């Protein structure tokens, strides 16, 4: 009994013999593993145990089965290649790890190792392992940090990582959905690294999108495209703030922003919102309500040419109006400055009549709306009269 506890070959023989006796009934397998944990040293031989359950015997470096070792067909690699079978195997691992909590770390290390060995396995074995890993990621048995192993240079270069990721994400999304996958990836800072599944010369959104969409994973393609846009926006905001604090000429800033818009497919509405928040964050604002309006007008007057360059569409003007409303509501000492800012932008040709009237009528936010609508009342009436006056004037001219 002592020898059985401390000798990996003895340990392997016991597990393989037990598995061979239970046959392919996976419920019986789970029961056998549960009972054997009381007799055998799972803590010491975790790697051997998991090697057997996945590959049928102990794995040599590189992922081949040692020739002289006994092996079993009751394992993931010898099972049928379908989702249902892999779900049943996932249950075996779940039960085992729930029963013997200390195996959690060993199992994670095992999966990381198996991913590095992928080239040593057949395509069918890789597919089964990918499906199983996806299911175990979905139910929380595994942590998404194991995906780090897929960024191994050789696996990436030979296309093994990307092909494996297709099967893995399909089964993961099938168990949960893309939002749950996104949360898991974000927790381990993996949400911006999926492009690294491809070699450096193919790390583009276009290539990623085409590859995974053709493989039937459109939602993953869209997720990555979205992540890239978010990343590009953050980068744009950071760079903008640096340019402003350096006091770069507006024409240079405008040129830079327009290039970024084109390169990353960012809309004018998004850009005008970024510029607004960048402009507002470059200043230490006065805490006194009566002084802050004056300070804001002076500051915004200076930046109005920059904002005007990105309000060429009515929708962009409306976006800016909503951003101003939100800002004045969230920063309480700005509450009384709203109308003054809008009038300034109207005079500076950043905002025009139509979007202001639309905002007033039905496009405003609920945040502080009674205060802001009241502030804007006289100005809106003046705008309406001016508009009617202009129409009368033009009809007289005609």
C-alpha atoms as one frame of an Amber mdcrd trajectory, in Angstrom:
protein
   0.000   0.000   0.000   2.866   2.406   0.840   4.566   1.634  -2.475   1.299
   2.273  -4.348   1.092   5.696  -2.723   4.555   6.939  -3.747   5.369   5.429
  -7.114   4.007   7.061 -10.302   4.049   3.804 -12.279   2.151   2.059  -9.500
  -0.223   5.030  -9.383  -0.686   4.908 -13.155  -1.342   1.158 -13.132  -4.008
   1.525 -10.429  -5.829   4.317 -12.297  -5.616   2.604 -15.694  -6.782  -0.719
 -14.296  -9.724   0.980 -12.564 -10.703   2.906 -15.702 -10.479  -0.186 -17.875
 -12.788  -1.999 -15.464 -15.390   0.808 -15.420 -15.406   0.981 -19.236 -16.919
   3.933 -21.054 -19.707   4.571 -18.539 -18.575   8.036 -17.457 -20.753   8.083
 -14.341 -18.993   4.949 -13.177 -15.662   6.623 -14.051 -16.545   9.632 -11.867
 -17.497   7.333  -8.974 -14.274   5.317  -9.316 -12.162   8.543  -9.299 -14.057
   9.849  -6.298 -13.441   6.669  -4.295  -9.781   6.302  -5.394  -8.903   9.733
  -4.027  -9.157   8.289  -0.530  -6.591   5.564  -1.291  -4.265   7.185  -3.844
  -2.120  10.305  -3.544  -3.858  12.639  -6.011  -2.012  15.612  -4.608   1.402
  14.217  -5.562   0.375  12.615  -8.853  -2.075  15.183 -10.199  -0.189  15.475
 -13.505  -0.161  11.715 -14.028  -3.871  11.516 -13.195  -4.849  14.215 -15.682
  -2.514  12.882 -18.394  -4.322   9.541 -18.171  -7.808  11.061 -18.204  -6.980
  13.158 -21.269  -4.542  11.045 -23.275  -4.920   7.520 -21.862  -1.435   7.336
 -20.305   1.507   9.397 -19.099   2.712  11.954 -21.647   6.356  12.403 -22.551
   7.615  15.966 -23.244   6.155  17.172 -26.549   2.895  15.333 -26.065   3.621
  11.751 -27.164   2.526   8.779 -25.080   5.414   6.845 -23.596   5.620   3.568
 -25.574   6.439   1.179 -22.789   3.580   2.390 -20.591   0.225   0.738 -20.185
  -2.639   2.862 -21.464  -6.407   3.018 -21.435  -9.038   3.868 -24.024 -11.235
   5.451 -21.354  -9.932   8.973 -22.002 -10.771  12.184 -23.863  -8.491  11.424
 -26.832 -10.050   8.000 -27.463 -13.637   9.237 -27.096 -16.026  10.286 -29.844
 -15.398  13.714 -31.350 -18.661  15.467 -30.544 -19.923  18.105 -28.156 -22.170
  15.775 -26.160 -19.334  13.378 -25.340 -17.067  16.276 -24.333 -19.827  17.685
 -22.102 -19.989  14.312 -20.356 -16.190  14.305 -19.893 -16.345  17.872 -18.558
 -18.697  16.540 -15.859 -16.086  13.968 -14.838 -13.456  16.715 -14.348 -15.972
  18.979 -12.579 -16.975  16.312 -10.076 -13.380  15.300  -9.433 -12.175  18.882
  -8.829 -15.215  19.776  -6.722 -14.535  16.725  -4.551 -10.766  17.341  -4.286
 -10.410  21.127  -4.333  -6.614  20.932  -4.135  -6.574  19.558  -7.706  -7.707
  22.930  -9.122  -4.192  24.337  -9.529  -2.797  21.053 -10.853  -5.560  20.855
 -13.446  -4.903  24.410 -14.618  -1.184  23.622 -14.991  -2.079  20.435 -16.870
  -4.248  22.295 -19.416  -1.543  24.948 -19.942   0.924  22.118 -20.618  -1.466
  20.295 -22.976  -1.936  23.497 -25.001   1.822  23.804 -25.417   1.886  20.155
 -26.620  -0.806  20.698 -29.301   1.521  19.959 -32.220   2.157  16.510 -30.756
  -1.532  15.572 -30.979  -3.623  14.554 -33.981  -6.172  16.986 -35.414  -9.028
  14.978 -33.908  -7.349  14.961 -30.467  -6.855  18.725 -30.694 -10.518  19.221
 -31.603 -11.691  17.197 -28.615  -9.364  19.037 -26.275 -10.558  22.389 -27.680
 -14.232  21.502 -27.160 -13.554  20.233 -23.640 -11.530  23.361 -22.737 -14.308
  25.629 -24.035 -16.897  23.830 -21.874 -14.665  23.986 -18.785 -14.032  27.709
 -19.352 -17.784  28.247 -19.643 -18.611  26.529 -16.366 -15.765  28.188 -14.458
 -13.666  25.055 -13.816 -10.862  26.742 -15.763  -9.681  30.337 -15.750  -9.239
  32.162 -19.080  -5.578  32.864 -18.222  -4.778  29.348 -19.558  -5.199  30.841
 -23.050  -1.755  32.394 -22.605  -0.310  29.057 -23.735  -1.884  29.554 -27.178
   0.346  32.583 -27.778   3.360  30.296 -28.026   5.344  31.426 -31.085   5.538
  28.029 -32.819   1.850  27.268 -32.354   0.894  30.702 -33.690   3.265  30.512
 -36.658   1.905  27.168 -37.839  -1.742  28.208 -37.493  -2.373  25.668 -34.720
  -3.444  28.327 -32.189  -6.053  29.952 -34.432  -7.563  26.609 -35.528  -7.710
  25.429 -31.903  -9.281  28.758 -30.812 -12.116  28.302 -33.335 -13.245  25.011
 -31.767 -12.661  26.296 -28.249 -14.685  29.511 -28.677 -17.480  27.661 -30.481
 -18.046  25.347 -27.542 -17.542  28.162 -24.993 -20.118  30.418 -26.705 -22.429
  27.436 -27.173 -22.431  26.852 -23.383 -22.775  30.550 -22.464 -22.828  33.539
 -24.825 -20.376  36.124 -26.172 -21.058  38.504 -23.247 -20.085  35.898 -20.663
 -16.968  35.092 -22.711 -16.101  38.814 -22.829 -16.406  39.121 -19.033 -14.062
  36.141 -18.481 -11.508  37.510 -20.947 -11.629  40.988 -19.420 -10.996  39.611
 -15.900  -7.596  38.296 -16.974  -6.729  41.176 -19.360  -7.099  38.873 -22.342
  -9.804  40.943 -24.062  -7.298  42.913 -26.154  -4.937  40.059 -26.949  -6.971
  37.779 -29.226  -5.228  39.121 -32.351  -2.024  37.497 -31.055  -3.463  34.147
 -32.169  -2.045  35.170 -35.562   1.539  35.969 -36.612   2.556  39.660 -36.416
   2.036  40.267 -40.173  -1.574  39.042 -39.914  -2.585  40.842 -36.720  -5.261
  43.065 -38.238  -8.965  43.371 -37.447  -9.696  42.553 -41.102  -7.749  39.289
 -41.032  -9.158  38.257 -37.645 -12.685  39.117 -38.710 -12.470  37.208 -42.002
 -10.934  34.101 -40.402 -13.424  33.783 -37.534 -16.485  34.860 -39.540 -15.729
  32.196 -42.169 -15.354  29.683 -39.326 -18.876  30.580 -38.138 -17.886  32.836
 -35.243 -19.278  36.155 -36.385 -20.006  37.264 -32.807 -16.337  36.827 -31.852
 -15.258  38.853 -34.920 -17.624  41.653 -33.969 -16.445  41.558 -30.365 -12.795
  41.985 -31.421 -13.708  44.741 -33.879 -15.511  46.510 -31.049 -12.564  46.076
 -28.679 -10.253  47.601 -31.272 -12.523  50.622 -31.683 -12.675  51.108 -27.902
  -8.879  50.855 -27.753  -8.498  53.325 -30.626 -10.863  55.784 -28.900  -8.924
  55.610 -25.627  -5.671  56.121 -27.522  -7.159  59.079 -29.403  -8.335  60.735
 -26.190  -4.937  60.269 -24.538  -3.068  61.714 -27.512  -5.539  64.622 -27.809
  -5.028  65.614 -24.192  -1.266  65.547 -24.669  -1.516  67.711 -27.806  -3.751
  70.203 -25.987  -1.497  70.442 -22.952   1.480  71.045 -25.287  -0.547  73.760
 -27.003  -0.200  72.259 -30.509  -1.802  74.346 -33.302  -5.446  73.410 -33.992
  -4.742  72.677 -37.648  -2.261  69.946 -36.611  -4.693  68.496 -34.069  -7.536
  68.498 -36.638  -5.336  66.742 -39.187  -4.297  64.094 -36.652  -7.907  63.458
 -35.548  -9.159  63.155 -39.128  -6.453  60.599 -39.937  -7.378  58.564 -36.836
 -11.074  58.702 -37.770 -10.287  57.304 -41.189  -7.807  54.698 -39.978 -10.015
  53.316 -37.180 -13.407  53.980 -38.716 -14.489  56.324 -35.881 -17.616  58.426
 -36.461 -17.777  62.209 -36.151 -20.289  61.857 -33.277 -17.810  59.749 -31.322
 -14.992  62.182 -32.039 -16.907  65.284 -30.969 -17.710  63.578 -27.644 -14.007
  62.718 -27.163 -12.923  66.287 -27.976 -15.486  67.725 -25.555 -14.308  65.565
 -22.650 -10.636  66.237 -23.527 -11.246  70.006 -23.633 -13.054  69.898 -20.281
 -10.376  67.813 -18.591  -7.461  70.153 -19.404  -8.595  72.700 -16.784  -8.712
  72.950 -13.008 -12.257  74.314 -12.624 -13.234  76.913 -10.037 -15.475  75.478
  -7.337 -17.525  78.711  -7.092 -20.611  78.647  -9.268 -20.517  82.392 -10.027
 -16.897  82.199 -11.256 -16.966  78.907 -13.141 -19.309  80.116 -15.920 -16.953
  82.973 -16.749 -13.962  80.617 -16.680 -15.774  78.072 -18.891 -16.777  80.659
 -21.518 -13.216  81.960 -21.764 -11.810  78.421 -22.076 -14.418  77.138 -24.545
 -14.181  80.231 -26.742 -10.543  79.349 -27.288 -11.401  75.752 -28.279 -14.519
  76.436 -30.357 -12.634  76.276 -33.733 -11.527  72.744 -32.822 -15.072  71.637
 -31.941 -16.488  73.386 -35.029 -14.245  71.217 -37.247 -16.121  68.119 -36.032
 -19.728  69.326 -35.982 -20.330  69.226 -39.736 -23.431  67.035 -39.284 -26.631
  67.754 -37.336 -26.205  64.480 -35.469 -22.739  65.539 -34.256 -24.142  68.865
 -33.007 -26.861  66.985 -31.123 -24.252  64.647 -29.618 -22.288  67.674 -28.405
 -25.433  69.253 -26.900 -26.183  66.044 -24.984 -22.580  65.876 -23.754 -22.792
  69.488 -22.518 -26.090  68.711 -20.762 -24.609  65.618 -19.129 -21.484  67.491
 -18.034 -23.398  70.414 -16.514 -25.670  67.982 -14.676 -22.830  65.799 -13.349
 -20.742  68.819 -12.243 -23.151  70.666 -10.010 -21.388  74.071 -10.128 -21.929
  74.060 -13.918 -25.724  73.848 -13.649 -26.226  77.549 -14.352 -23.609  77.681
 -17.136 -25.465  75.448 -19.626 -27.296  78.173 -21.554 -24.176  80.392 -21.682
 -22.134  77.548 -23.217 -24.818  76.800 -25.838 -25.120  80.492 -26.807 -21.321
  80.767 -27.076 -21.201  77.739 -29.403 -24.092  79.118 -31.441 -22.236  82.392
 -31.957 -18.998  80.539 -32.745 -20.845  78.421 -35.355 -20.188  75.180 -33.495
 -23.966  74.680 -33.055 -26.780  75.742 -35.380 -30.520  76.468 -34.927 -31.954
  73.141 -36.009 -30.138  70.808 -33.562 -30.712  73.280 -30.695 -34.469  73.373
 -31.459 -34.561  69.594 -31.812 -32.747  69.198 -28.482 -35.232  71.566 -26.838
 -38.281  69.894 -28.317 -37.663  66.194 -27.740 -34.018  65.132 -27.977 -32.788
  66.237 -24.524 -31.771  63.871 -21.736 -33.815  63.478 -18.561 -30.853  64.667
 -16.454 -31.766  68.097 -15.056 -34.077  68.719 -17.996 -36.473  71.122 -16.205
 -33.567  73.361 -15.142 -31.927  73.358 -18.575 -35.141  73.779 -20.585 -36.058
  76.739 -18.385 -32.609  78.267 -18.973 -32.956  77.817 -22.727 -36.530  79.089
 -23.060 -35.786  82.709 -24.019 -32.946  81.782 -26.355 -35.107  79.175 -28.113
 -37.908  81.710 -28.554 -35.396  84.149 -30.002 -34.138  81.407 -32.377 -37.666
  80.586 -33.531 -38.397  84.274 -34.167 -35.107  84.725 -35.982 -35.894  81.693
 -38.110 -39.374  82.994 -38.935 -37.897  86.441 -39.652 -35.367  84.867 -42.029
 -38.109  82.923 -43.804 -40.216  86.095 -44.211 -37.158  87.974 -45.447 -36.267
  85.308 -48.029 -39.896  85.090 -49.272 -39.955  88.900 -49.671 -36.703  88.778
 -51.634 -38.159  86.111 -53.915
